mmCIF file of C-alpha atoms in Angstrom:
data_model
loop_
_atom_site.group_PDB
_atom_site.id
_atom_site.type_symbol
_atom_site.label_atom_id
_atom_site.label_comp_id
_atom_site.label_asym_id
_atom_site.label_seq_id
_atom_site.Cartn_x
_atom_site.Cartn_y
_atom_site.Cartn_z
ATOM 1 C CA UNK A 73 124.624 117.914 88.362
ATOM 2 C CA UNK A 74 122.557 116.304 85.630
ATOM 3 C CA UNK A 75 119.081 117.656 85.279
ATOM 4 C CA UNK A 76 116.215 115.260 85.104
ATOM 5 C CA UNK A 77 112.768 115.323 83.555
ATOM 6 C CA UNK A 78 110.034 113.031 84.795
ATOM 7 C CA UNK A 79 106.273 113.144 84.245
ATOM 8 C CA UNK A 80 104.528 114.779 87.190
ATOM 9 C CA UNK A 81 102.076 111.886 87.447
ATOM 10 C CA UNK A 82 101.172 108.502 85.966
ATOM 11 C CA UNK A 83 98.338 106.062 86.487
ATOM 12 C CA UNK A 84 98.197 102.329 86.028
ATOM 13 C CA UNK A 85 96.125 99.325 86.973
ATOM 14 C CA UNK A 86 96.860 96.720 89.535
ATOM 15 C CA UNK A 87 98.712 93.641 88.277
ATOM 16 C CA UNK A 88 99.799 95.400 85.093
ATOM 17 C CA UNK A 89 103.342 96.469 84.211
ATOM 18 C CA UNK A 90 104.360 100.096 84.726
ATOM 19 C CA UNK A 91 107.072 101.925 82.845
ATOM 20 C CA UNK A 92 108.306 105.113 84.536
ATOM 21 C CA UNK A 93 110.467 107.249 82.249
ATOM 22 C CA UNK A 94 113.227 109.634 83.121
ATOM 23 C CA UNK A 95 115.214 111.935 80.784
ATOM 24 C CA UNK A 96 118.689 112.913 81.950
ATOM 25 C CA UNK A 97 120.256 114.265 78.774
ATOM 26 C CA UNK A 98 123.117 116.085 80.559
ATOM 27 C CA UNK A 99 124.285 113.044 82.495
ATOM 28 C CA UNK A 100 128.023 112.641 82.716
ATOM 29 C CA UNK A 101 129.804 109.447 81.756
ATOM 30 C CA UNK A 102 130.460 108.436 85.347
ATOM 31 C CA UNK A 103 127.092 109.225 86.851
ATOM 32 C CA UNK A 104 125.032 106.380 88.189
ATOM 33 C CA UNK A 105 121.237 106.487 87.846
ATOM 34 C CA UNK A 106 119.490 105.967 91.154
ATOM 35 C CA UNK A 107 115.796 105.409 91.700
ATOM 36 C CA UNK A 108 114.021 105.952 94.990
ATOM 37 C CA UNK A 109 110.352 105.933 95.858
ATOM 38 C CA UNK A 110 108.416 107.550 98.684
ATOM 39 C CA UNK A 111 105.203 105.983 99.887
ATOM 40 C CA UNK A 112 102.622 108.313 101.502
ATOM 41 C CA UNK A 113 103.758 109.620 104.879
ATOM 42 C CA UNK A 114 106.975 107.649 104.831
ATOM 43 C CA UNK A 115 110.633 108.289 104.088
ATOM 44 C CA UNK A 116 112.126 107.489 100.724
ATOM 45 C CA UNK A 117 113.035 103.953 99.925
ATOM 46 C CA UNK A 118 115.903 102.869 97.699
ATOM 47 C CA UNK A 119 114.661 100.960 94.630
ATOM 48 C CA UNK A 120 117.541 100.349 92.238
ATOM 49 C CA UNK A 121 120.549 101.886 90.560
ATOM 50 C CA UNK A 122 122.639 101.322 87.417
ATOM 51 C CA UNK A 123 125.420 102.685 85.312
ATOM 52 C CA UNK A 124 125.225 101.344 81.724
ATOM 53 C CA UNK A 125 123.685 97.930 81.685
ATOM 54 C CA UNK A 126 120.088 97.065 82.510
ATOM 55 C CA UNK A 127 119.659 95.941 86.067
ATOM 56 C CA UNK A 128 117.144 93.781 87.871
ATOM 57 C CA UNK A 129 116.337 93.234 91.522
ATOM 58 C CA UNK A 130 113.406 91.940 93.575
ATOM 59 C CA UNK A 131 111.646 95.262 93.395
ATOM 60 C CA UNK A 132 112.066 96.420 89.822
ATOM 61 C CA UNK A 133 114.082 96.539 86.631
ATOM 62 C CA UNK A 134 116.018 99.473 85.301
ATOM 63 C CA UNK A 135 116.432 99.847 81.555
ATOM 64 C CA UNK A 136 119.093 102.368 80.494
ATOM 65 C CA UNK A 137 119.220 103.722 77.000
ATOM 66 C CA UNK A 138 122.363 103.058 74.982
ATOM 67 C CA UNK A 139 123.285 106.792 74.946
ATOM 68 C CA UNK A 140 122.422 106.969 78.699
ATOM 69 C CA UNK A 141 120.285 110.092 78.177
ATOM 70 C CA UNK A 142 117.216 108.378 79.475
ATOM 71 C CA UNK A 143 116.184 105.429 81.578
ATOM 72 C CA UNK A 144 113.016 103.579 82.518
ATOM 73 C CA UNK A 145 112.027 102.030 85.778
ATOM 74 C CA UNK A 146 109.905 98.973 85.233
ATOM 75 C CA UNK A 147 107.555 97.544 87.809
ATOM 76 C CA UNK A 148 106.574 94.193 86.349
ATOM 77 C CA UNK A 149 103.254 93.674 88.108
ATOM 78 C CA UNK A 150 102.075 96.691 90.001
ATOM 79 C CA UNK A 151 100.344 96.312 93.349
ATOM 80 C CA UNK A 152 98.458 98.934 95.386
ATOM 81 C CA UNK A 153 101.515 99.175 97.612
ATOM 82 C CA UNK A 154 103.516 100.528 94.643
ATOM 83 C CA UNK A 155 101.540 103.802 94.714
ATOM 84 C CA UNK A 156 104.233 106.289 95.534
ATOM 85 C CA UNK A 157 106.347 109.172 94.287
ATOM 86 C CA UNK A 158 109.240 107.833 92.204
ATOM 87 C CA UNK A 159 112.503 109.806 92.021
ATOM 88 C CA UNK A 160 115.098 109.387 89.318
ATOM 89 C CA UNK A 161 118.499 110.745 90.442
ATOM 90 C CA UNK A 162 121.638 110.747 88.347
ATOM 91 C CA UNK A 163 124.722 111.280 90.412
ATOM 92 C CA UNK A 164 128.308 110.197 90.869
ATOM 93 C CA UNK A 165 128.941 106.779 92.305
ATOM 94 C CA UNK A 166 130.666 106.206 95.605
ATOM 95 C CA UNK A 167 130.976 108.565 98.549
ATOM 96 C CA UNK A 168 130.662 111.781 96.560
ATOM 97 C CA UNK A 169 127.637 110.621 94.709
ATOM 98 C CA UNK A 170 125.730 109.651 97.810
ATOM 99 C CA UNK A 171 126.348 113.069 99.279
ATOM 100 C CA UNK A 172 124.904 114.659 96.170
ATOM 101 C CA UNK A 173 121.558 112.890 95.887
ATOM 102 C CA UNK A 174 119.167 115.603 94.800
ATOM 103 C CA UNK A 175 115.516 114.625 95.084
ATOM 104 C CA UNK A 176 113.494 116.545 92.547
ATOM 105 C CA UNK A 177 109.718 116.436 92.342
ATOM 106 C CA UNK A 178 109.514 112.934 90.918
ATOM 107 C CA UNK A 179 106.533 111.107 89.381
ATOM 108 C CA UNK A 180 103.472 110.421 91.460
ATOM 109 C CA UNK A 181 102.248 106.934 90.533
ATOM 110 C CA UNK A 182 98.632 105.988 91.173
ATOM 111 C CA UNK A 183 97.586 102.350 91.005
ATOM 112 C CA UNK A 184 93.954 101.625 90.321
ATOM 113 C CA UNK A 185 92.405 98.430 91.869
ATOM 114 C CA UNK B 599 115.778 95.315 113.576
ATOM 115 C CA UNK B 600 114.695 98.987 113.991
ATOM 116 C CA UNK B 601 116.747 100.431 111.157
ATOM 117 C CA UNK B 602 116.671 104.261 111.311
ATOM 118 C CA UNK B 603 114.663 105.796 114.114
ATOM 119 C CA UNK B 604 113.857 109.496 114.460
ATOM 120 C CA UNK B 605 112.601 111.235 117.608
ATOM 121 C CA UNK B 606 110.411 113.126 118.102
ATOM 122 C CA UNK B 607 107.988 112.356 115.244
ATOM 123 C CA UNK B 608 106.024 115.524 115.833
ATOM 124 C CA UNK B 609 106.907 118.873 117.414
ATOM 125 C CA UNK B 610 105.434 122.323 117.566
ATOM 126 C CA UNK B 611 107.746 125.220 118.417
ATOM 127 C CA UNK B 612 107.432 128.960 118.847
ATOM 128 C CA UNK B 613 109.699 131.255 116.874
ATOM 129 C CA UNK B 614 113.035 131.596 118.628
ATOM 130 C CA UNK B 615 112.816 128.353 120.569
ATOM 131 C CA UNK B 616 115.496 125.731 120.194
ATOM 132 C CA UNK B 617 115.243 122.004 119.796
ATOM 133 C CA UNK B 618 117.218 118.887 118.792
ATOM 134 C CA UNK B 619 116.083 116.060 116.494
ATOM 135 C CA UNK B 620 117.656 112.726 117.194
ATOM 136 C CA UNK B 621 118.423 110.139 114.565
ATOM 137 C CA UNK B 622 119.543 106.678 115.668
ATOM 138 C CA UNK B 623 120.582 103.773 113.455
ATOM 139 C CA UNK B 624 121.381 100.199 114.523
ATOM 140 C CA UNK B 625 122.988 98.978 111.274
ATOM 141 C CA UNK B 626 126.513 100.153 112.073
ATOM 142 C CA UNK B 627 126.442 102.493 109.045
ATOM 143 C CA UNK B 628 129.309 104.918 108.448
ATOM 144 C CA UNK B 629 127.330 107.630 106.694
ATOM 145 C CA UNK B 630 124.386 109.613 107.983
ATOM 146 C CA UNK B 631 122.299 112.386 106.468
ATOM 147 C CA UNK B 632 119.669 114.948 107.392
ATOM 148 C CA UNK B 633 117.161 116.120 104.743
ATOM 149 C CA UNK B 634 114.123 118.388 104.821
ATOM 150 C CA UNK B 635 111.017 118.092 102.667
ATOM 151 C CA UNK B 636 108.596 120.906 102.110
ATOM 152 C CA UNK B 637 105.058 120.423 100.766
ATOM 153 C CA UNK B 638 105.005 119.283 97.157
ATOM 154 C CA UNK B 639 108.754 119.319 96.823
ATOM 155 C CA UNK B 640 111.592 116.864 96.807
ATOM 156 C CA UNK B 641 114.133 116.393 99.595
ATOM 157 C CA UNK B 642 116.964 118.812 100.213
ATOM 158 C CA UNK B 643 120.152 117.847 101.972
ATOM 159 C CA UNK B 644 120.915 119.871 105.160
ATOM 160 C CA UNK B 645 123.994 118.290 106.626
ATOM 161 C CA UNK B 646 125.685 114.911 106.435
ATOM 162 C CA UNK B 647 128.419 112.905 108.197
ATOM 163 C CA UNK B 648 130.895 110.454 106.775
ATOM 164 C CA UNK B 649 131.854 109.054 110.159
ATOM 165 C CA UNK B 650 131.869 109.477 113.917
ATOM 166 C CA UNK B 651 133.127 112.966 114.862
ATOM 167 C CA UNK B 652 132.795 114.392 111.328
ATOM 168 C CA UNK B 653 130.069 116.483 109.721
ATOM 169 C CA UNK B 654 129.701 118.544 106.555
ATOM 170 C CA UNK B 655 127.256 121.017 104.996
ATOM 171 C CA UNK B 656 124.711 120.022 102.406
ATOM 172 C CA UNK B 657 122.541 122.103 100.167
ATOM 173 C CA UNK B 658 120.585 124.094 102.819
ATOM 174 C CA UNK B 659 122.623 124.163 106.066
ATOM 175 C CA UNK B 660 121.778 127.671 107.328
ATOM 176 C CA UNK B 661 119.977 127.775 110.645
ATOM 177 C CA UNK B 662 120.936 124.202 111.563
ATOM 178 C CA UNK B 663 123.756 122.542 113.451
ATOM 179 C CA UNK B 664 124.602 118.859 113.692
ATOM 180 C CA UNK B 665 126.774 116.558 115.772
ATOM 181 C CA UNK B 666 127.897 112.931 115.413
ATOM 182 C CA UNK B 667 129.481 112.107 118.790
ATOM 183 C CA UNK B 668 128.550 108.425 118.479
ATOM 184 C CA UNK B 669 128.530 106.412 115.304
ATOM 185 C CA UNK B 670 124.909 105.348 115.709
ATOM 186 C CA UNK B 671 123.539 108.849 116.427
ATOM 187 C CA UNK B 672 123.247 111.989 114.314
ATOM 188 C CA UNK B 673 121.669 115.045 115.953
ATOM 189 C CA UNK B 674 120.126 117.976 114.136
ATOM 190 C CA UNK B 675 119.779 121.151 116.134
ATOM 191 C CA UNK B 676 117.785 124.343 115.582
ATOM 192 C CA UNK B 677 119.210 127.076 117.817
ATOM 193 C CA UNK B 678 116.519 129.669 117.091
ATOM 194 C CA UNK B 679 113.617 128.213 115.196
ATOM 195 C CA UNK B 680 111.965 130.274 112.423
ATOM 196 C CA UNK B 681 108.643 129.646 110.582
ATOM 197 C CA UNK B 682 110.701 128.952 107.381
ATOM 198 C CA UNK B 683 111.996 125.836 109.172
ATOM 199 C CA UNK B 684 108.535 124.311 109.264
ATOM 200 C CA UNK B 685 109.018 121.102 107.349
ATOM 201 C CA UNK B 686 109.260 117.295 107.500
ATOM 202 C CA UNK B 687 112.764 116.224 108.421
ATOM 203 C CA UNK B 688 114.201 112.904 107.268
ATOM 204 C CA UNK B 689 117.328 111.183 108.513
ATOM 205 C CA UNK B 690 119.095 108.545 106.406
ATOM 206 C CA UNK B 691 122.103 106.289 106.787
ATOM 207 C CA UNK B 692 124.263 104.308 104.423
ATOM 208 C CA UNK B 693 126.796 101.554 104.773
ATOM 209 C CA UNK B 694 130.329 102.073 103.489
ATOM 210 C CA UNK B 695 130.694 100.684 100.005
ATOM 211 C CA UNK B 696 126.933 100.465 99.424
ATOM 212 C CA UNK B 697 124.778 102.738 97.319
ATOM 213 C CA UNK B 698 121.347 102.800 98.828
ATOM 214 C CA UNK B 699 120.281 105.061 101.661
ATOM 215 C CA UNK B 700 117.975 103.862 104.457
ATOM 216 C CA UNK B 701 115.542 106.522 105.604
ATOM 217 C CA UNK B 702 113.675 107.073 108.855
ATOM 218 C CA UNK B 703 109.941 107.806 108.890
ATOM 219 C CA UNK B 704 110.360 111.485 109.289
ATOM 220 C CA UNK B 705 109.873 114.191 111.964
ATOM 221 C CA UNK B 706 107.189 116.820 111.355
ATOM 222 C CA UNK B 707 108.189 120.191 112.782
ATOM 223 C CA UNK B 708 105.921 123.190 112.911
ATOM 224 C CA UNK B 709 107.285 126.607 113.909
ATOM 225 C CA UNK B 710 104.605 129.191 114.778
#
């Protein structure tokens, strides 16, 4: 499994963009990059995933480096509700990949009013 | 739409007691998972199921058993609870062909 490196914590201000980095230098060519977040006292919540191209959805954008050794989750306009622990998880796609989601310690994001 | 529901949400056990955590999903998902999360740590996969009547071991299966007799339910059992099993347990489900997992709100278990 690819190892990931994420900052332990980050801080940002409300209504400003947030860029959450993740290094996954040992990622294999077929691994997808998944992002989940966990709000306080709740279960994790799926955010976004991608393989090679940048991806956008209603929650966030995912920018993947050309060599795929790193990626950045972008919250375009942070709200207080975005305060959570964010997990970056490279894993295979499909059935096998979903079974191998390994949640590391993630990045704890604090949003200041 | 309830999504993924876990019961009970809180439970205190004495060492050696047994209990069952129930996970129910109303989204007709094929795949279901049980994770545990210890303080300050990420989630670790205990067991999972790829369909009714099937189960498989995850990363930390020892001390737990599971059953998936009905598609919508995934039960996690502790036959003889130990203090090391004090944790927050999360159930998740996933639709066939989709990537994202849907998680329940968690069940906090304390073993004295």
